[in-house]
Tab-separated table of C-alpha atoms and ligand atoms in Angstrom:
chain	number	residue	atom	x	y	z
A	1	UNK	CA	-22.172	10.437	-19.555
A	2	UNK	CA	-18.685	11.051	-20.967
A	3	UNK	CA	-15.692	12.875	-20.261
A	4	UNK	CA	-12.357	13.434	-22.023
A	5	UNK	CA	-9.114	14.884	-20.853
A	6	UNK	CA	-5.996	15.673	-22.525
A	7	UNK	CA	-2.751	14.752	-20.656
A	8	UNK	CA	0.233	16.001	-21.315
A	9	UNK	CA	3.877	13.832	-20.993
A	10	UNK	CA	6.548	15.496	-19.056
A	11	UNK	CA	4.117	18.229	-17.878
A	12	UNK	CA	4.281	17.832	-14.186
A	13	UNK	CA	2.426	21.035	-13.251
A	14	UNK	CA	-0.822	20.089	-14.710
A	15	UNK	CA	-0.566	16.644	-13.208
A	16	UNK	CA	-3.252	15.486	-11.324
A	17	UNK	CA	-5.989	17.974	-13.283
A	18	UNK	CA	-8.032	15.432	-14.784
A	19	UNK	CA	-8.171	13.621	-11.456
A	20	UNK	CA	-9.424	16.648	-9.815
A	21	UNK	CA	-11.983	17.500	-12.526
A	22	UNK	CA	-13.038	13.724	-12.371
A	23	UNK	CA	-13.585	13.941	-8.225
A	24	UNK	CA	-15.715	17.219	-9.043
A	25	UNK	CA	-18.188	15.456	-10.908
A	26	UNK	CA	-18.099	12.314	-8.787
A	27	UNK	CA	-19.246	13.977	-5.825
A	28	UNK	CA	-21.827	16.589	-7.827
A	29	UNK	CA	-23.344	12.871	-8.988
A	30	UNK	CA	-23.395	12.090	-5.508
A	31	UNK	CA	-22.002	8.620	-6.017
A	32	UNK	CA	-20.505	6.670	-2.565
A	33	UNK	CA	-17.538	8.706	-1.212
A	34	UNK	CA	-15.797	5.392	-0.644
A	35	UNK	CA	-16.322	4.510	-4.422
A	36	UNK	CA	-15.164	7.951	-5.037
A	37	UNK	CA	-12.248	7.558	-2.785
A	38	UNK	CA	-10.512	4.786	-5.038
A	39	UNK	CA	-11.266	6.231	-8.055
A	40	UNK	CA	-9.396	9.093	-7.342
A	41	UNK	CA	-6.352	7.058	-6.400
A	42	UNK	CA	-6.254	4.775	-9.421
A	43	UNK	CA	-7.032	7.225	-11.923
A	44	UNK	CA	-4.526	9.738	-10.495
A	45	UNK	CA	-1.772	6.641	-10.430
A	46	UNK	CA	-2.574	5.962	-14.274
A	47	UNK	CA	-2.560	10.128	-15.092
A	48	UNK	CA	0.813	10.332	-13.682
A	49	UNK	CA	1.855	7.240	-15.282
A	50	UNK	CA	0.929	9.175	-18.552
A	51	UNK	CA	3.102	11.910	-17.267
A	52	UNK	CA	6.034	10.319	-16.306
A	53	UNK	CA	6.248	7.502	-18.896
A	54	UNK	CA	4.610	8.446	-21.999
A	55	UNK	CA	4.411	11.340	-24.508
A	56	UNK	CA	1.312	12.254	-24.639
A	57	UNK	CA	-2.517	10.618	-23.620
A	58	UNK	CA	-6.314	10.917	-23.138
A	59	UNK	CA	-8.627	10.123	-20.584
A	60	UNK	CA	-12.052	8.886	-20.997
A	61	UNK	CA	-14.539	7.995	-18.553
A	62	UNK	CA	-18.155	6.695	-18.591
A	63	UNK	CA	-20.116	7.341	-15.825
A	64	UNK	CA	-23.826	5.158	-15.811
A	65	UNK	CA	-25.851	3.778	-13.114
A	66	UNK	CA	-23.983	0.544	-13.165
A	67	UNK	CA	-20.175	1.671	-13.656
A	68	UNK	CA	-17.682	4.046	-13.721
A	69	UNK	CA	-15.293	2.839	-16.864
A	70	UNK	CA	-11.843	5.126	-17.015
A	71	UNK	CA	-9.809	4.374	-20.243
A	72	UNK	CA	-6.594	5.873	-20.362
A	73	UNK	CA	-4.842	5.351	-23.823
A	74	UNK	CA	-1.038	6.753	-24.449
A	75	UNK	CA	1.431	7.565	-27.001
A	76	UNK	CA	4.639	6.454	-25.133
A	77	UNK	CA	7.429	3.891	-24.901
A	78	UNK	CA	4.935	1.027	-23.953
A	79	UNK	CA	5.506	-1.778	-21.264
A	80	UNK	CA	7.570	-4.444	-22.649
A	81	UNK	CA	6.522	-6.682	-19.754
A	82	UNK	CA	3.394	-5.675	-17.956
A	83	UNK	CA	3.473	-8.371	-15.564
A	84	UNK	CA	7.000	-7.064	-14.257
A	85	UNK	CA	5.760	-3.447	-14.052
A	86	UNK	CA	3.020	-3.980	-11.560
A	87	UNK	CA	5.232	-5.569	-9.050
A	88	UNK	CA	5.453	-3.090	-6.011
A	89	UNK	CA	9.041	-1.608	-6.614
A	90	UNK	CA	9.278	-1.812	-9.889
A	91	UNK	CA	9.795	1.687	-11.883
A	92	UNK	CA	11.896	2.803	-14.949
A	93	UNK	CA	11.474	6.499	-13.629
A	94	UNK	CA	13.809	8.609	-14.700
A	95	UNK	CA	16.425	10.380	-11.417
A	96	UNK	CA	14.513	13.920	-12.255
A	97	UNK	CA	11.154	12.252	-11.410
A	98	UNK	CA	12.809	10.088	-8.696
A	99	UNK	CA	13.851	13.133	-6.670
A	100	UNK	CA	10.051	14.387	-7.266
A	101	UNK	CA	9.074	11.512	-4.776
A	102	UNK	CA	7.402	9.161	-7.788
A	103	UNK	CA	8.848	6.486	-9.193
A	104	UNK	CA	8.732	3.864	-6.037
A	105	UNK	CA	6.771	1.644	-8.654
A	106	UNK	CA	3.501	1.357	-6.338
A	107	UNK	CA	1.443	3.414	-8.632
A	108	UNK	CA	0.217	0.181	-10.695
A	109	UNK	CA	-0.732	-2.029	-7.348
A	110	UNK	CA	-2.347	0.698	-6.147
A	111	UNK	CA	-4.466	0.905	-9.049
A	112	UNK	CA	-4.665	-2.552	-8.835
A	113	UNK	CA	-6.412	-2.015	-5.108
A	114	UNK	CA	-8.629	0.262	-5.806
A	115	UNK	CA	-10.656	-0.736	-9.058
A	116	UNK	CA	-12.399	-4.062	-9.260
A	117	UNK	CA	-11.253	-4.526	-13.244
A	118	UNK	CA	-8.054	-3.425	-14.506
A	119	UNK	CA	-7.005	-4.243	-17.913
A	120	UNK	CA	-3.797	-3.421	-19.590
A	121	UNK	CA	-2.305	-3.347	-22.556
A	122	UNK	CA	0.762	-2.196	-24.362
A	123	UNK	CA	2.759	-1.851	-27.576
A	124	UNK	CA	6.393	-1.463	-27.484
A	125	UNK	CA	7.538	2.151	-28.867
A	126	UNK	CA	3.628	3.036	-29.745
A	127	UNK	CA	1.866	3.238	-26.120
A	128	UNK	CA	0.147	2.027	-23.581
A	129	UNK	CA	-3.832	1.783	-22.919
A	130	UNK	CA	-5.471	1.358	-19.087
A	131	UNK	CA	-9.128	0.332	-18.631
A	132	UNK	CA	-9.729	0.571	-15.284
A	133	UNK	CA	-13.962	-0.265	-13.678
A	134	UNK	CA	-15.448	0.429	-10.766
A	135	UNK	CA	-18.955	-1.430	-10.151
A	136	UNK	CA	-21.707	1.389	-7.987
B	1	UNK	CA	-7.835	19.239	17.372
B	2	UNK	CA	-7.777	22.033	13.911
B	3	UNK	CA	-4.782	22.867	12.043
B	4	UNK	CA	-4.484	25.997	13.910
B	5	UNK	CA	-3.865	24.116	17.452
B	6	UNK	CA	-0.972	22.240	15.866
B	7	UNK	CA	0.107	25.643	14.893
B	8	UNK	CA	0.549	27.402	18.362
B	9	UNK	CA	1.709	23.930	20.197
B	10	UNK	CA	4.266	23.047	17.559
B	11	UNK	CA	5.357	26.292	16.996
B	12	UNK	CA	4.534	26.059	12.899
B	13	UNK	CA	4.999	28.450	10.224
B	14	UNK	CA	1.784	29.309	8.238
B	15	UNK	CA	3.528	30.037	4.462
B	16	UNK	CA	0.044	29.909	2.799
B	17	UNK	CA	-3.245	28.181	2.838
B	18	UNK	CA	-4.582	30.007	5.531
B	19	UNK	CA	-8.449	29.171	4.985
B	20	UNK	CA	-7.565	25.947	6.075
B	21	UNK	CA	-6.477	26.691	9.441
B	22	UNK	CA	-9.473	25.778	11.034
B	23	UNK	CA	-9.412	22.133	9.413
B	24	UNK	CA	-9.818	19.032	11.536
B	25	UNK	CA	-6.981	16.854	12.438
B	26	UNK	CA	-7.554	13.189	13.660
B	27	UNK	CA	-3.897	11.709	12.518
B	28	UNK	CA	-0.617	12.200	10.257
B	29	UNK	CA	1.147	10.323	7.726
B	30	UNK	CA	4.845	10.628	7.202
B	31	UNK	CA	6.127	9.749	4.073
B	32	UNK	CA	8.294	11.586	0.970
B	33	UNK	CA	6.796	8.689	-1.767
B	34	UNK	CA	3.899	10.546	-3.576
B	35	UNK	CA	2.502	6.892	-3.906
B	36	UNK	CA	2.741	5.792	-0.726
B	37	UNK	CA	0.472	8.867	0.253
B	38	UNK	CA	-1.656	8.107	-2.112
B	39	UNK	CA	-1.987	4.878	-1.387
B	40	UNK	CA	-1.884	5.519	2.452
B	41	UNK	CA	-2.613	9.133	3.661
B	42	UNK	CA	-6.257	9.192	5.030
B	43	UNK	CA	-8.850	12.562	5.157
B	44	UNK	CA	-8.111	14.789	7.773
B	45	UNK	CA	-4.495	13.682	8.250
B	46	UNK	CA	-1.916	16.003	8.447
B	47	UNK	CA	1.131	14.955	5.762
B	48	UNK	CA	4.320	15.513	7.103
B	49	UNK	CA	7.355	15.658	4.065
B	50	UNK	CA	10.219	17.460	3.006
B	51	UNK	CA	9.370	17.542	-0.776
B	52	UNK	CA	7.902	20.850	-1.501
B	53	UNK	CA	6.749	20.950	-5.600
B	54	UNK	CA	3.396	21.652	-6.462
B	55	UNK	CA	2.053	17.811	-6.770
B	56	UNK	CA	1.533	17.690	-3.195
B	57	UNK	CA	-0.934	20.017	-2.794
B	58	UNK	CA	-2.710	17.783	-5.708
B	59	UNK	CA	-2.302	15.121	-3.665
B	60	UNK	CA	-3.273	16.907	-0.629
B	61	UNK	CA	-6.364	18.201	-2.606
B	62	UNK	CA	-7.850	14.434	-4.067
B	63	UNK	CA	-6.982	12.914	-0.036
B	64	UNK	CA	-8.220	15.770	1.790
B	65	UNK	CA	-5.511	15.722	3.801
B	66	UNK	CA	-5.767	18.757	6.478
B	67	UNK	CA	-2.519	20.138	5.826
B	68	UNK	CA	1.033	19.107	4.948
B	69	UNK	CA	4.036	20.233	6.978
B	70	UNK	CA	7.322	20.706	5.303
B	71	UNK	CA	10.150	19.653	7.765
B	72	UNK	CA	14.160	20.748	8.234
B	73	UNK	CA	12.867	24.590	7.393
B	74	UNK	CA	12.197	23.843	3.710
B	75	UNK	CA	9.939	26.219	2.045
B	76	UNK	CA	6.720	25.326	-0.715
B	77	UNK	CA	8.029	26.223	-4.555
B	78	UNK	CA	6.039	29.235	-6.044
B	79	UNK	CA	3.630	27.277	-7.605
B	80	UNK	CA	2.634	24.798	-4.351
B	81	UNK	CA	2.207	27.802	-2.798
B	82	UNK	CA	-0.291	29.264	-5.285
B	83	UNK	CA	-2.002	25.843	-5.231
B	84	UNK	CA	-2.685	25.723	-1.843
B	85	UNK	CA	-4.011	29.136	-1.325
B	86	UNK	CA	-6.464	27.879	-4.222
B	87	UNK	CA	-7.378	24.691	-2.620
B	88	UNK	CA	-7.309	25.760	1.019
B	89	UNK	CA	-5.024	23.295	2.073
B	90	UNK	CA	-2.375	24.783	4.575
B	91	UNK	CA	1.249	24.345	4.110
B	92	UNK	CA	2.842	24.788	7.143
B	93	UNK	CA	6.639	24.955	8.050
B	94	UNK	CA	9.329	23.596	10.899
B	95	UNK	CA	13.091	23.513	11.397
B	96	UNK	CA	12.855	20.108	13.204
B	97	UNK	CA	13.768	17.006	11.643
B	98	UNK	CA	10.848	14.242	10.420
B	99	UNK	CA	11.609	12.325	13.675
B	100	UNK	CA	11.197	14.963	16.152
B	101	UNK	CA	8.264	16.855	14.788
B	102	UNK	CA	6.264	13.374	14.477
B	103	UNK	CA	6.860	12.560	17.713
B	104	UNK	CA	5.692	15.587	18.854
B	105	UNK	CA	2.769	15.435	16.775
B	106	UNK	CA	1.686	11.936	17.723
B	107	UNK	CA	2.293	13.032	21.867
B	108	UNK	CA	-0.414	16.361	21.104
B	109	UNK	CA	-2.660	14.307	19.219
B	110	UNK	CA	-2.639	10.865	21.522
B	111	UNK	CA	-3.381	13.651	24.687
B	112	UNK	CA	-6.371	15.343	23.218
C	1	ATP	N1	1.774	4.727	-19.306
C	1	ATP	C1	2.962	4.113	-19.220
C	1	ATP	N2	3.809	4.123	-20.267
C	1	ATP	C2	5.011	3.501	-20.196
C	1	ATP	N3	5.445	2.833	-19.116
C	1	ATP	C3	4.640	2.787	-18.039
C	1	ATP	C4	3.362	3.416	-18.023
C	1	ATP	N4	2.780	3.186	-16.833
C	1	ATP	C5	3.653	2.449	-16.123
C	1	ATP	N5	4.771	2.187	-16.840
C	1	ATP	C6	5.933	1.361	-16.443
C	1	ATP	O1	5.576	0.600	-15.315
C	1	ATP	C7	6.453	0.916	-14.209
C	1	ATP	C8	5.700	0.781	-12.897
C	1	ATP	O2	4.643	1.755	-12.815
C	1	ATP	P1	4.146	2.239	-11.382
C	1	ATP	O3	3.122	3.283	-11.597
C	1	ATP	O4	3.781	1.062	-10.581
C	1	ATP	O5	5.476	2.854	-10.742
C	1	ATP	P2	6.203	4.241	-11.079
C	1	ATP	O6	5.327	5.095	-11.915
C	1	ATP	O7	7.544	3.927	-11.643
C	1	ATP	O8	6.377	4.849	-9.623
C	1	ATP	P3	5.184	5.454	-8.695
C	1	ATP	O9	3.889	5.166	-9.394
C	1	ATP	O10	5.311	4.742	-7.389
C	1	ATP	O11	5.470	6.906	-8.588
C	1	ATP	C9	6.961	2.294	-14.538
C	1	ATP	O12	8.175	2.604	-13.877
C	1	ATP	C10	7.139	2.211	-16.053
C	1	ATP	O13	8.301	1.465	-16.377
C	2	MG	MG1	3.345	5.445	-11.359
């Protein structure tokens, strides 16, 4: 099964829709609240991060018996050092999205936490891409 | 204890979600970091912040969180408020300070 969502940069109103969406289905395929649980948590983290960071994205995911695989894939600034930017603290966020109450740079560990494969990768001034699996 | 228990021993202010008042509450989280509660903030906690956009009903929504309280007498933005009616997650309001409505909370629910 597949699903694709648009996400918008700068749009912090619709932030958090895919995520939602993505829970809906979760739970009407009955898969382990737990599992669902931490996939709502990373894959919110990484739709903000879209939001916040980038221009403009999409949102994949591919649900089977095995896995659920969430690939997030960006026009943006890219991550010039990916190893720096998921160290708890860390964050470039602009004051506007500061006062919002993001930008305390945990979003990337707690992806990190809650997926059992995360893999990242980046071009500078092109974008950034986020695999992210989860194992049922 | 429901959301509607912590209204009349608190003394909250019910600004919208309303078909949540009968929610369960087993604990609170206190943080302004949207992260952090994201991270942190487990089902059937209430959320207790002073930031008042519409991402933390979002929030609210993917944790099931019981309800959020704003604190110092701030008030949900239009569009919080419309999202919490949706998702029937209260928001709920009180002049104290972060400190003193915690500690309140935590006394109520550590008695029941
Ligand atoms: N999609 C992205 N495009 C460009 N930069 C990104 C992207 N995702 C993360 N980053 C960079 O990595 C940093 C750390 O990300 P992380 O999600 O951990 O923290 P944050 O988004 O700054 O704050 P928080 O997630 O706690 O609200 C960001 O501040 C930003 O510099
Ligand atoms: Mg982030």
């Amino acid at each position: 099964m597949e699903f694709i969502y648009e996400v918008e940069g700068g749009n912090f109103i619709k932030a958090g829709n895919a995520s939602s969406a993505v829970k809906k289905t979760l739970k009407q395929l009955n898969v382990d609240p737990k599992i669902v649980k931490r996939t709502v948590v990373a894959l919110y983290e990484a739709e903000v991060n879209i939001v916040a960071h980038a221009y403009r994205g999409s949102i994949t995911v591919n649900i089977n018996a095995r896995s659920i695989r969430i690939i997030l894939d960006d026009d943006g600034p890219g991550i010039p050092d990916i190893e720096l930017a998921m160290r708890q603290g860390y964050s470039t966020a602009s004051p506007k999205v500061r006062e919002m109450g993001f930008g305390a740079g945990m979003g990337l560990p707690n992806i990190k936490k809650n997926v059992d494969e995360l893999n990242m990768s980046s071009i500078v001034n092109k974008g950034t891409k986020v695999e992210m699996i989860t194992y049922l | 204890m429901k959301v509607c228990d912590l209204v009349d021993k608190l003394d909250l202010k019910v600004f919208c979600g309303q078909q949540g008042i009968n929610r369960l509450v087993d604990g609170a989280y206190v943080s302004d970091l949207l992260s952090d509660v994201m991270g942190n903030v487990d089902e059937n906690n209430v959320w207790i912040t002073l930031q008042t956009h519409k991402n933390i009903v979002a929030i609210a929504s993917l944790k099931e969180v019981a309800a959020i309280i704003l604190v110092k007498g701030h008030e949900p933005e239009q569009a919080a408020l419309e999202q919490s009616n949706t998702e029937g997650i209260p928001i709920l309001g009180t002049k104290l300070e972060t400190f003193e409505i915690a500690g309140r909370l935590y006394a109520l629910l550590n008695e029941s």
